[in-house]
PDB file of C-alpha atoms and ligand atoms in Angstrom:
ATOM      1  CA  UNK U   1     147.892 125.421 187.414  1.00 54.00           C
ATOM      2  CA  UNK U   2     150.025 122.599 187.282  1.00 53.00           C
ATOM      3  CA  UNK U   3     148.670 119.874 184.654  1.00 57.00           C
ATOM      4  CA  UNK U   4     147.902 116.556 185.998  1.00 61.00           C
ATOM      5  CA  UNK U   5     151.211 114.881 185.467  1.00 61.00           C
ATOM      6  CA  UNK U   6     151.077 111.319 186.421  1.00 61.00           C
ATOM      7  CA  UNK U   7     154.182 110.639 188.375  1.00 67.00           C
ATOM      8  CA  UNK U   8     153.517 113.806 190.596  1.00 92.00           C
ATOM      9  CA  UNK U   9     149.797 113.157 191.433  1.00 94.00           C
ATOM     10  CA  UNK U  10     147.841 110.707 193.257  1.00 95.00           C
ATOM     11  CA  UNK U  11     144.443 110.325 191.944  1.00 95.00           C
ATOM     12  CA  UNK U  12     141.305 108.021 193.295  1.00 96.00           C
ATOM     13  CA  UNK U  13     138.966 107.426 190.448  1.00 94.00           C
ATOM     14  CA  UNK U  14     135.812 106.632 192.193  1.00 91.00           C
ATOM     15  CA  UNK U  15     133.912 104.743 189.263  1.00 90.00           C
ATOM     16  CA  UNK U  16     130.757 104.244 191.367  1.00 88.00           C
ATOM     17  CA  UNK U  17     130.713 108.012 191.700  1.00 89.00           C
ATOM     18  CA  UNK U  18     131.786 109.358 188.376  1.00 94.00           C
ATOM     19  CA  UNK U  19     134.374 111.483 190.234  1.00 95.00           C
ATOM     20  CA  UNK U  20     138.079 111.441 190.804  1.00 95.00           C
ATOM     21  CA  UNK U  21     140.217 113.292 193.391  1.00 95.00           C
ATOM     22  CA  UNK U  22     143.822 113.968 193.271  1.00 96.00           C
ATOM     23  CA  UNK U  23     146.637 115.228 195.689  1.00 97.00           C
ATOM     24  CA  UNK U  24     149.949 116.540 194.367  1.00 96.00           C
ATOM     25  CA  UNK U  25     152.754 114.029 195.906  1.00 96.00           C
ATOM     26  CA  UNK U  26     156.573 114.383 196.641  1.00 95.00           C
ATOM     27  CA  UNK U  27     156.989 110.422 196.675  1.00 95.00           C
ATOM     28  CA  UNK U  28     155.654 106.991 197.538  1.00 96.00           C
ATOM     29  CA  UNK U  29     156.576 106.080 201.155  1.00 97.00           C
ATOM     30  CA  UNK U  30     155.333 102.573 201.395  1.00 98.00           C
ATOM     31  CA  UNK U  31     153.164  99.785 200.169  1.00 98.00           C
ATOM     32  CA  UNK U  32     152.006  96.392 201.804  1.00 98.00           C
ATOM     33  CA  UNK U  33     149.653  93.942 200.437  1.00 98.00           C
ATOM     34  CA  UNK U  34     147.934  92.652 203.377  1.00 97.00           C
ATOM     35  CA  UNK U  35     145.609  89.255 203.511  1.00 96.00           C
ATOM     36  CA  UNK U  36     142.550  91.571 203.395  1.00 95.00           C
ATOM     37  CA  UNK U  37     143.573  94.981 201.489  1.00 95.00           C
ATOM     38  CA  UNK U  38     146.613  96.944 199.988  1.00 97.00           C
ATOM     39  CA  UNK U  39     147.755  99.934 201.939  1.00 98.00           C
ATOM     40  CA  UNK U  40     149.720 102.750 200.528  1.00 98.00           C
ATOM     41  CA  UNK U  41     151.192 105.711 201.912  1.00 98.00           C
ATOM     42  CA  UNK U  42     152.552 108.658 200.210  1.00 97.00           C
ATOM     43  CA  UNK U  43     154.031 112.011 201.287  1.00 97.00           C
ATOM     44  CA  UNK U  44     152.076 114.696 199.669  1.00 97.00           C
ATOM     45  CA  UNK U  45     153.094 118.273 198.978  1.00 96.00           C
ATOM     46  CA  UNK U  46     150.416 120.171 201.092  1.00 97.00           C
ATOM     47  CA  UNK U  47     148.570 117.508 202.949  1.00 98.00           C
ATOM     48  CA  UNK U  48     151.223 115.838 205.017  1.00 98.00           C
ATOM     49  CA  UNK U  49     151.245 112.004 205.049  1.00 98.00           C
ATOM     50  CA  UNK U  50     148.220 110.050 202.852  1.00 98.00           C
ATOM     51  CA  UNK U  51     146.774 106.713 203.569  1.00 98.00           C
ATOM     52  CA  UNK U  52     145.239 104.702 200.772  1.00 97.00           C
ATOM     53  CA  UNK U  53     143.523 101.238 201.434  1.00 95.00           C
ATOM     54  CA  UNK U  54     142.635  99.436 198.130  1.00 94.00           C
ATOM     55  CA  UNK U  55     143.091 102.516 195.851  1.00 94.00           C
ATOM     56  CA  UNK U  56     140.796 104.918 198.197  1.00 94.00           C
ATOM     57  CA  UNK U  57     141.936 107.755 200.168  1.00 96.00           C
ATOM     58  CA  UNK U  58     141.521 107.043 203.813  1.00 96.00           C
ATOM     59  CA  UNK U  59     143.524 109.344 206.078  1.00 97.00           C
ATOM     60  CA  UNK U  60     145.666 112.645 205.699  1.00 98.00           C
ATOM     61  CA  UNK U  61     147.716 114.291 208.479  1.00 98.00           C
ATOM     62  CA  UNK U  62     146.088 117.858 207.154  1.00 98.00           C
ATOM     63  CA  UNK U  63     142.390 117.133 207.518  1.00 98.00           C
ATOM     64  CA  UNK U  64     141.764 113.902 209.439  1.00 98.00           C
ATOM     65  CA  UNK U  65     140.447 115.873 212.537  1.00 98.00           C
ATOM     66  CA  UNK U  66     136.983 116.654 210.759  1.00 98.00           C
ATOM     67  CA  UNK U  67     136.368 112.907 210.322  1.00 98.00           C
ATOM     68  CA  UNK U  68     137.828 111.477 213.898  1.00 98.00           C
ATOM     69  CA  UNK U  69     136.113 114.120 215.724  1.00 98.00           C
ATOM     70  CA  UNK U  70     132.817 113.544 214.059  1.00 98.00           C
ATOM     71  CA  UNK U  71     133.034 109.998 214.483  1.00 98.00           C
ATOM     72  CA  UNK U  72     133.529 110.288 218.134  1.00 98.00           C
ATOM     73  CA  UNK U  73     132.147 113.367 220.141  1.00 98.00           C
ATOM     74  CA  UNK U  74     128.575 113.535 218.985  1.00 98.00           C
ATOM     75  CA  UNK U  75     128.031 110.258 219.941  1.00 98.00           C
ATOM     76  CA  UNK U  76     130.068 110.441 223.518  1.00 98.00           C
ATOM     77  CA  UNK U  77     128.005 113.718 224.464  1.00 98.00           C
ATOM     78  CA  UNK U  78     124.687 112.328 222.988  1.00 97.00           C
ATOM     79  CA  UNK U  79     124.995 109.911 225.887  1.00 96.00           C
ATOM     80  CA  UNK U  80     124.224 110.654 229.290  1.00 95.00           C
ATOM     81  CA  UNK U  81     127.457 108.786 231.033  1.00 97.00           C
ATOM     82  CA  UNK U  82     129.450 106.635 228.666  1.00 98.00           C
ATOM     83  CA  UNK U  83     131.841 104.250 229.888  1.00 98.00           C
ATOM     84  CA  UNK U  84     132.711 101.388 227.768  1.00 98.00           C
ATOM     85  CA  UNK U  85     133.153 102.115 224.211  1.00 98.00           C
ATOM     86  CA  UNK U  86     133.943  99.628 221.204  1.00 98.00           C
ATOM     87  CA  UNK U  87     135.397 101.032 217.775  1.00 98.00           C
ATOM     88  CA  UNK U  88     135.141  98.468 215.061  1.00 98.00           C
ATOM     89  CA  UNK U  89     137.775  99.332 212.331  1.00 98.00           C
ATOM     90  CA  UNK U  90     139.481 102.628 212.974  1.00 98.00           C
ATOM     91  CA  UNK U  91     142.892 100.942 212.578  1.00 98.00           C
ATOM     92  CA  UNK U  92     144.678 104.679 211.900  1.00 98.00           C
ATOM     93  CA  UNK U  93     143.760 104.905 215.577  1.00 98.00           C
ATOM     94  CA  UNK U  94     142.379 108.568 215.171  1.00 98.00           C
ATOM     95  CA  UNK U  95     138.874 107.781 216.419  1.00 98.00           C
ATOM     96  CA  UNK U  96     140.549 105.927 219.381  1.00 98.00           C
ATOM     97  CA  UNK U  97     142.621 109.023 220.268  1.00 98.00           C
ATOM     98  CA  UNK U  98     139.700 111.494 220.297  1.00 98.00           C
ATOM     99  CA  UNK U  99     137.463 108.875 222.679  1.00 98.00           C
ATOM    100  CA  UNK U 100     140.308 108.633 224.974  1.00 98.00           C
ATOM    101  CA  UNK U 101     140.312 112.487 225.420  1.00 98.00           C
ATOM    102  CA  UNK U 102     136.906 111.808 227.643  1.00 98.00           C
ATOM    103  CA  UNK U 103     138.075 111.427 231.148  1.00 97.00           C
ATOM    104  CA  UNK U 104     134.834 109.818 232.368  1.00 97.00           C
ATOM    105  CA  UNK U 105     135.323 106.992 229.717  1.00 98.00           C
ATOM    106  CA  UNK U 106     136.404 103.896 231.323  1.00 98.00           C
ATOM    107  CA  UNK U 107     137.443 101.398 228.530  1.00 98.00           C
ATOM    108  CA  UNK U 108     137.917 101.393 224.818  1.00 98.00           C
ATOM    109  CA  UNK U 109     138.420  98.284 222.751  1.00 98.00           C
ATOM    110  CA  UNK U 110     139.382  98.860 219.016  1.00 98.00           C
ATOM    111  CA  UNK U 111     138.961  95.706 216.874  1.00 98.00           C
ATOM    112  CA  UNK U 112     140.465  96.211 213.178  1.00 98.00           C
ATOM    113  CA  UNK U 113     140.684  93.338 210.868  1.00 97.00           C
ATOM    114  CA  UNK U 114     143.872  94.467 209.449  1.00 97.00           C
ATOM    115  CA  UNK U 115     147.068  95.165 211.821  1.00 98.00           C
ATOM    116  CA  UNK U 116     148.909  96.390 208.605  1.00 98.00           C
ATOM    117  CA  UNK U 117     146.724  99.333 208.715  1.00 98.00           C
ATOM    118  CA  UNK U 118     147.630 100.283 212.457  1.00 98.00           C
ATOM    119  CA  UNK U 119     151.476  99.344 211.530  1.00 98.00           C
ATOM    120  CA  UNK U 120     151.453 101.795 209.048  1.00 98.00           C
ATOM    121  CA  UNK U 121     149.466 104.334 211.156  1.00 98.00           C
ATOM    122  CA  UNK U 122     152.257 104.129 213.753  1.00 98.00           C
ATOM    123  CA  UNK U 123     154.946 104.780 211.394  1.00 98.00           C
ATOM    124  CA  UNK U 124     153.577 107.481 209.251  1.00 98.00           C
ATOM    125  CA  UNK U 125     150.754 109.068 211.639  1.00 98.00           C
ATOM    126  CA  UNK U 126     152.414 108.764 215.165  1.00 98.00           C
ATOM    127  CA  UNK U 127     150.230 111.652 216.349  1.00 98.00           C
ATOM    128  CA  UNK U 128     147.070 109.448 215.805  1.00 98.00           C
ATOM    129  CA  UNK U 129     148.657 106.629 217.816  1.00 98.00           C
ATOM    130  CA  UNK U 130     149.539 108.971 220.705  1.00 97.00           C
ATOM    131  CA  UNK U 131     146.949 107.657 223.043  1.00 97.00           C
ATOM    132  CA  UNK U 132     147.434 103.886 222.053  1.00 97.00           C
ATOM    133  CA  UNK U 133     149.175 103.257 225.226  1.00 97.00           C
ATOM    134  CA  UNK U 134     146.361 104.402 227.634  1.00 98.00           C
ATOM    135  CA  UNK U 135     145.520 101.953 230.036  1.00 98.00           C
ATOM    136  CA  UNK U 136     142.031 102.448 229.240  1.00 98.00           C
ATOM    137  CA  UNK U 137     142.842 101.041 225.759  1.00 98.00           C
ATOM    138  CA  UNK U 138     142.781  97.673 224.051  1.00 98.00           C
ATOM    139  CA  UNK U 139     143.824  97.407 220.560  1.00 98.00           C
ATOM    140  CA  UNK U 140     142.870  94.135 219.049  1.00 98.00           C
ATOM    141  CA  UNK U 141     143.087  92.606 215.507  1.00 98.00           C
ATOM    142  CA  UNK U 142     139.890  90.510 214.464  1.00 98.00           C
ATOM    143  CA  UNK U 143     136.957  90.477 212.175  1.00 97.00           C
ATOM    144  CA  UNK U 144     134.631  93.157 214.032  1.00 97.00           C
ATOM    145  CA  UNK U 145     131.430  91.306 212.548  1.00 97.00           C
ATOM    146  CA  UNK U 146     132.480  88.369 214.682  1.00 97.00           C
ATOM    147  CA  UNK U 147     133.401  90.342 217.679  1.00 98.00           C
ATOM    148  CA  UNK U 148     130.366  91.831 217.812  1.00 98.00           C
ATOM    149  CA  UNK U 149     128.353  88.631 217.239  1.00 97.00           C
ATOM    150  CA  UNK U 150     130.320  86.994 220.490  1.00 98.00           C
ATOM    151  CA  UNK U 151     129.999  90.236 222.373  1.00 98.00           C
ATOM    152  CA  UNK U 152     128.115  90.001 225.748  1.00 98.00           C
ATOM    153  CA  UNK U 153     124.645  91.141 225.888  1.00 98.00           C
ATOM    154  CA  UNK U 154     124.236  94.927 227.177  1.00 98.00           C
ATOM    155  CA  UNK U 155     127.717  95.147 227.899  1.00 98.00           C
ATOM    156  CA  UNK U 156     128.596  98.353 225.629  1.00 98.00           C
ATOM    157  CA  UNK U 157     127.455 102.146 225.790  1.00 98.00           C
ATOM    158  CA  UNK U 158     128.709 103.238 222.674  1.00 98.00           C
ATOM    159  CA  UNK U 159     129.873 101.271 219.527  1.00 98.00           C
ATOM    160  CA  UNK U 160     131.809 103.227 216.553  1.00 98.00           C
ATOM    161  CA  UNK U 161     131.855 101.729 213.179  1.00 98.00           C
ATOM    162  CA  UNK U 162     134.727 103.372 211.614  1.00 97.00           C
ATOM    163  CA  UNK U 163     134.796 100.910 208.805  1.00 93.00           C
ATOM    164  CA  UNK U 164     135.919 101.102 205.040  1.00 87.00           C
ATOM    165  CA  UNK U 165     133.403 101.344 202.271  1.00 84.00           C
ATOM    166  CA  UNK U 166     130.945  98.325 202.101  1.00 84.00           C
ATOM    167  CA  UNK U 167     133.135  96.602 199.991  1.00 80.00           C
ATOM    168  CA  UNK U 168     135.640  93.761 200.675  1.00 81.00           C
ATOM    169  CA  UNK U 169     136.166  93.098 204.476  1.00 83.00           C
ATOM    170  CA  UNK U 170     133.665  96.179 205.114  1.00 85.00           C
ATOM    171  CA  UNK U 171     130.673  94.666 203.419  1.00 86.00           C
ATOM    172  CA  UNK U 172     129.497  92.928 206.485  1.00 91.00           C
ATOM    173  CA  UNK U 173     129.228  96.091 208.510  1.00 93.00           C
ATOM    174  CA  UNK U 174     126.218  97.399 206.751  1.00 92.00           C
ATOM    175  CA  UNK U 175     123.553  94.872 207.276  1.00 93.00           C
ATOM    176  CA  UNK U 176     120.774  93.659 209.642  1.00 95.00           C
ATOM    177  CA  UNK U 177     122.645  90.847 211.111  1.00 96.00           C
ATOM    178  CA  UNK U 178     125.575  92.971 212.255  1.00 97.00           C
ATOM    179  CA  UNK U 179     123.229  95.756 213.459  1.00 98.00           C
ATOM    180  CA  UNK U 180     121.272  92.973 215.701  1.00 98.00           C
ATOM    181  CA  UNK U 181     124.665  92.320 216.962  1.00 98.00           C
ATOM    182  CA  UNK U 182     125.196  95.783 217.934  1.00 98.00           C
ATOM    183  CA  UNK U 183     121.742  96.176 219.491  1.00 98.00           C
ATOM    184  CA  UNK U 184     122.262  93.277 221.548  1.00 98.00           C
ATOM    185  CA  UNK U 185     125.670  94.263 222.872  1.00 98.00           C
ATOM    186  CA  UNK U 186     124.339  97.723 223.711  1.00 98.00           C
ATOM    187  CA  UNK U 187     123.216  98.692 227.043  1.00 97.00           C
ATOM    188  CA  UNK U 188     119.779 100.468 227.278  1.00 96.00           C
ATOM    189  CA  UNK U 189     120.365 103.815 226.274  1.00 95.00           C
ATOM    190  CA  UNK U 190     123.616 102.928 224.584  1.00 97.00           C
ATOM    191  CA  UNK U 191     124.469 104.372 221.038  1.00 98.00           C
ATOM    192  CA  UNK U 192     125.632 103.173 217.523  1.00 98.00           C
ATOM    193  CA  UNK U 193     127.397 105.589 215.329  1.00 98.00           C
ATOM    194  CA  UNK U 194     128.602 104.443 211.848  1.00 98.00           C
ATOM    195  CA  UNK U 195     130.417 106.485 209.018  1.00 97.00           C
ATOM    196  CA  UNK U 196     127.561 106.263 206.244  1.00 97.00           C
ATOM    197  CA  UNK U 197     129.198 107.549 203.530  1.00 96.00           C
ATOM    198  CA  UNK U 198     128.177 110.466 201.577  1.00 97.00           C
ATOM    199  CA  UNK U 199     124.605 111.993 201.578  1.00 97.00           C
ATOM    200  CA  UNK U 200     125.313 113.668 198.185  1.00 97.00           C
ATOM    201  CA  UNK U 201     126.884 110.594 196.352  1.00 96.00           C
ATOM    202  CA  UNK U 202     125.540 107.485 198.138  1.00 95.00           C
ATOM    203  CA  UNK U 203     121.915 108.469 199.335  1.00 96.00           C
ATOM    204  CA  UNK U 204     120.545 104.747 198.273  1.00 95.00           C
ATOM    205  CA  UNK U 205     123.068 103.226 200.714  1.00 94.00           C
ATOM    206  CA  UNK U 206     122.404 105.406 203.479  1.00 96.00           C
ATOM    207  CA  UNK U 207     118.775 105.091 203.242  1.00 96.00           C
ATOM    208  CA  UNK U 208     119.389 101.317 203.175  1.00 95.00           C
ATOM    209  CA  UNK U 209     121.555 101.965 206.237  1.00 96.00           C
ATOM    210  CA  UNK U 210     119.129 103.758 208.137  1.00 97.00           C
ATOM    211  CA  UNK U 211     116.314 101.381 207.246  1.00 96.00           C
ATOM    212  CA  UNK U 212     118.233  98.217 208.415  1.00 96.00           C
ATOM    213  CA  UNK U 213     118.899 100.104 211.759  1.00 97.00           C
ATOM    214  CA  UNK U 214     115.214 100.957 212.241  1.00 96.00           C
ATOM    215  CA  UNK U 215     114.242  97.313 211.208  1.00 96.00           C
ATOM    216  CA  UNK U 216     116.502  95.670 213.969  1.00 97.00           C
ATOM    217  CA  UNK U 217     114.891  98.059 216.703  1.00 97.00           C
ATOM    218  CA  UNK U 218     117.402 101.431 216.823  1.00 97.00           C
ATOM    219  CA  UNK U 219     115.565 104.337 217.210  1.00 92.00           C
ATOM    220  CA  UNK U 220     116.321 108.246 217.248  1.00 92.00           C
ATOM    221  CA  UNK U 221     118.289 108.013 214.085  1.00 95.00           C
ATOM    222  CA  UNK U 222     120.593 110.977 213.427  1.00 96.00           C
ATOM    223  CA  UNK U 223     122.646 111.369 210.075  1.00 97.00           C
ATOM    224  CA  UNK U 224     125.279 114.105 210.813  1.00 97.00           C
ATOM    225  CA  UNK U 225     126.839 115.333 207.499  1.00 98.00           C
ATOM    226  CA  UNK U 226     130.391 117.022 207.618  1.00 98.00           C
ATOM    227  CA  UNK U 227     133.312 118.091 205.579  1.00 98.00           C
ATOM    228  CA  UNK U 228     135.496 115.639 204.360  1.00 97.00           C
ATOM    229  CA  UNK U 229     137.955 117.041 201.987  1.00 96.00           C
ATOM    230  CA  UNK U 230     139.604 113.859 200.586  1.00 97.00           C
ATOM    231  CA  UNK U 231     136.457 111.581 199.918  1.00 95.00           C
ATOM    232  CA  UNK U 232     134.078 111.725 196.757  1.00 92.00           C
ATOM    233  CA  UNK U 233     132.231 114.970 196.939  1.00 95.00           C
ATOM    234  CA  UNK U 234     133.810 116.352 200.067  1.00 96.00           C
ATOM    235  CA  UNK U 235     130.678 115.991 202.185  1.00 97.00           C
ATOM    236  CA  UNK U 236     130.619 112.893 204.549  1.00 98.00           C
ATOM    237  CA  UNK U 237     128.306 111.587 207.128  1.00 98.00           C
ATOM    238  CA  UNK U 238     128.092 109.933 210.579  1.00 98.00           C
ATOM    239  CA  UNK U 239     124.855 107.983 211.610  1.00 97.00           C
ATOM    240  CA  UNK U 240     123.994 107.897 214.997  1.00 97.00           C
ATOM    241  CA  UNK U 241     120.972 105.366 216.594  1.00 97.00           C
ATOM    242  CA  UNK U 242     120.110 104.749 219.934  1.00 97.00           C
ATOM    243  CA  UNK U 243     118.836 101.672 221.753  1.00 97.00           C
ATOM    244  CA  UNK U 244     115.839 102.825 223.701  1.00 91.00           C
ATOM    245  CA  UNK U 245     116.777 105.627 226.375  1.00 73.00           C
ATOM    246  CA  UNK U 246     115.038 108.482 227.502  1.00 69.00           C
ATOM    247  CA  UNK U 247     117.768 110.785 226.976  1.00 70.00           C
ATOM    248  CA  UNK U 248     117.470 113.238 224.020  1.00 80.00           C
ATOM    249  CA  UNK U 249     119.772 115.854 222.509  1.00 90.00           C
ATOM    250  CA  UNK U 250     123.363 116.175 223.670  1.00 97.00           C
ATOM    251  CA  UNK U 251     125.259 117.230 227.002  1.00 97.00           C
ATOM    252  CA  UNK U 252     125.723 120.599 225.365  1.00 98.00           C
ATOM    253  CA  UNK U 253     126.963 122.189 228.597  1.00 98.00           C
ATOM    254  CA  UNK U 254     129.550 119.467 229.109  1.00 98.00           C
ATOM    255  CA  UNK U 255     130.846 120.160 225.262  1.00 98.00           C
ATOM    256  CA  UNK U 256     131.284 123.814 226.162  1.00 98.00           C
ATOM    257  CA  UNK U 257     133.214 123.045 229.461  1.00 98.00           C
ATOM    258  CA  UNK U 258     135.469 120.218 228.063  1.00 97.00           C
ATOM    259  CA  UNK U 259     138.955 120.374 228.851  1.00 96.00           C
ATOM    260  CA  UNK U 260     140.457 118.978 225.733  1.00 97.00           C
ATOM    261  CA  UNK U 261     140.949 120.304 222.512  1.00 97.00           C
ATOM    262  CA  UNK U 262     139.315 119.917 219.226  1.00 98.00           C
ATOM    263  CA  UNK U 263     140.023 121.396 215.714  1.00 98.00           C
ATOM    264  CA  UNK U 264     136.258 121.075 214.320  1.00 98.00           C
ATOM    265  CA  UNK U 265     133.738 119.938 216.718  1.00 98.00           C
ATOM    266  CA  UNK U 266     131.809 122.245 219.314  1.00 98.00           C
ATOM    267  CA  UNK U 267     128.450 122.779 220.616  1.00 98.00           C
ATOM    268  CA  UNK U 268     127.370 124.785 217.670  1.00 98.00           C
ATOM    269  CA  UNK U 269     128.926 122.409 215.102  1.00 98.00           C
ATOM    270  CA  UNK U 270     127.092 119.637 217.100  1.00 98.00           C
ATOM    271  CA  UNK U 271     123.688 121.696 216.707  1.00 97.00           C
ATOM    272  CA  UNK U 272     124.311 122.571 212.975  1.00 97.00           C
ATOM    273  CA  UNK U 273     124.819 118.761 212.242  1.00 97.00           C
ATOM    274  CA  UNK U 274     121.427 118.103 213.778  1.00 95.00           C
ATOM    275  CA  UNK U 275     119.657 120.594 211.296  1.00 95.00           C
ATOM    276  CA  UNK U 276     119.242 118.482 208.287  1.00 94.00           C
ATOM    277  CA  UNK U 277     119.971 119.767 204.971  1.00 96.00           C
ATOM    278  CA  UNK U 278     116.729 119.747 203.008  1.00 96.00           C
ATOM    279  CA  UNK U 279     117.925 117.239 200.364  1.00 96.00           C
ATOM    280  CA  UNK U 280     118.531 114.772 203.036  1.00 96.00           C
ATOM    281  CA  UNK U 281     115.398 115.399 205.202  1.00 95.00           C
ATOM    282  CA  UNK U 282     113.290 114.767 201.963  1.00 94.00           C
ATOM    283  CA  UNK U 283     114.985 111.509 201.137  1.00 94.00           C
ATOM    284  CA  UNK U 284     114.632 110.367 204.943  1.00 94.00           C
ATOM    285  CA  UNK U 285     111.113 111.521 204.876  1.00 89.00           C
ATOM    286  CA  UNK U 286     110.360 108.988 202.148  1.00 79.00           C
ATOM    287  CA  UNK U 287     111.556 106.072 204.347  1.00 75.00           C
TER     288      UNK U 287
HETATM  289  N1  SAM X 301     137.815 106.733 206.791  1.00 92.96           N
HETATM  290  C1  SAM X 301     138.515 106.616 208.058  1.00 92.96           C
HETATM  291  C2  SAM X 301     139.310 108.234 208.182  1.00 92.96           C
HETATM  292  O1  SAM X 301     139.300 108.838 207.418  1.00 92.96           O
HETATM  293  O2  SAM X 301     140.145 108.520 209.104  1.00 92.96           O
HETATM  294  C3  SAM X 301     139.547 105.424 208.171  1.00 92.96           C
HETATM  295  C4  SAM X 301     138.770 104.151 207.874  1.00 92.96           C
HETATM  296  S1  SAM X 301     139.409 103.020 208.844  1.00 92.96           S
HETATM  297  C5  SAM X 301     141.212 102.877 208.141  1.00 92.96           C
HETATM  298  C6  SAM X 301     138.685 101.642 208.029  1.00 92.96           C
HETATM  299  C7  SAM X 301     139.219 100.355 208.511  1.00 92.96           C
HETATM  300  O3  SAM X 301     138.355  99.422 208.725  1.00 92.96           O
HETATM  301  C8  SAM X 301     140.253  99.826 208.100  1.00 92.96           C
HETATM  302  O4  SAM X 301     141.542 100.020 208.784  1.00 92.96           O
HETATM  303  C9  SAM X 301     139.731  98.424 208.171  1.00 92.96           C
HETATM  304  O5  SAM X 301     140.990  97.342 208.127  1.00 92.96           O
HETATM  305  C10 SAM X 301     138.503  98.205 208.561  1.00 92.96           C
HETATM  306  N2  SAM X 301     137.828  97.346 208.502  1.00 92.96           N
HETATM  307  C11 SAM X 301     137.288  97.008 207.106  1.00 92.96           C
HETATM  308  N3  SAM X 301     136.251  95.533 207.544  1.00 92.96           N
HETATM  309  C12 SAM X 301     136.457  95.398 208.746  1.00 92.96           C
HETATM  310  C13 SAM X 301     135.991  94.492 209.635  1.00 92.96           C
HETATM  311  N4  SAM X 301     135.031  93.368 209.150  1.00 92.96           N
HETATM  312  N5  SAM X 301     136.286  94.387 210.944  1.00 92.96           N
HETATM  313  C14 SAM X 301     137.142  95.032 211.457  1.00 92.96           C
HETATM  314  N6  SAM X 301     137.751  96.256 210.945  1.00 92.96           N
HETATM  315  C15 SAM X 301     137.463  96.193 209.435  1.00 92.96           C
END
């Protein structure tokens, strides 16, 4: 076992979690300080390229499919007929690529506050940006909080909040005001799905998010756990919430008949993610 030589490993030390995570690196590829955050890129020995934002691991070539597939497909298949999708954040464009695999989706608008993230992804994760020129896609750079506040009422079927942790520009993506804007912008039967941190490490935040979503009027909340190898604890989650809707469950047959490829998501994984682990169920039952 190689000892942790400072100059051969990238290590994220998570003070809030009392944990650290390292990936062995060959070299640093790039670094840009944007008006919003510091974006770094590394070439790793075993995980491909690695994007870091303000010291936190964001995306690597090898494992990003877990996250991007679980941030997109469960919500799209849990909606009877999604046409108009908005992604808040998602600057690496991996979630955008997954959404555009759905042929019946008519438009996807992505609003990330920081153009540097997309510029870096275009250069170091071109495979994640492969669908950016799809005529259905609009890639914008603005504050997602403002965008949702100004969005037309009942104009969106699915909102995906692929934001950073609730710090810095991402902080305002986890509160009542933002969820109220999302509820207003969704059509009846619309779905909000948001990356909801680690159910093992961040349960108080996750409960606050769920409570705020319920308080503003969302229903049928589902927190879907999934593996996330490069984030603190390795287990992450996405929380899905509906605006009204008679539709329950998900279009299982459509998942099985889908003509596009995924690396992780399938109907069994979707069903498994709906089987809430006991430690999470106990926490949610006390809501
Ligand atoms: N965790 C994802 C993954 O593993 O692939 C990547 C998350 S994505 C890079 C997070 C994005 O949220 C960043 O690009 C950041 O610029 C964006 N973001 C943070 N606050 C935002 C805001 N208020 N409005 C829009 N985008 C925001």
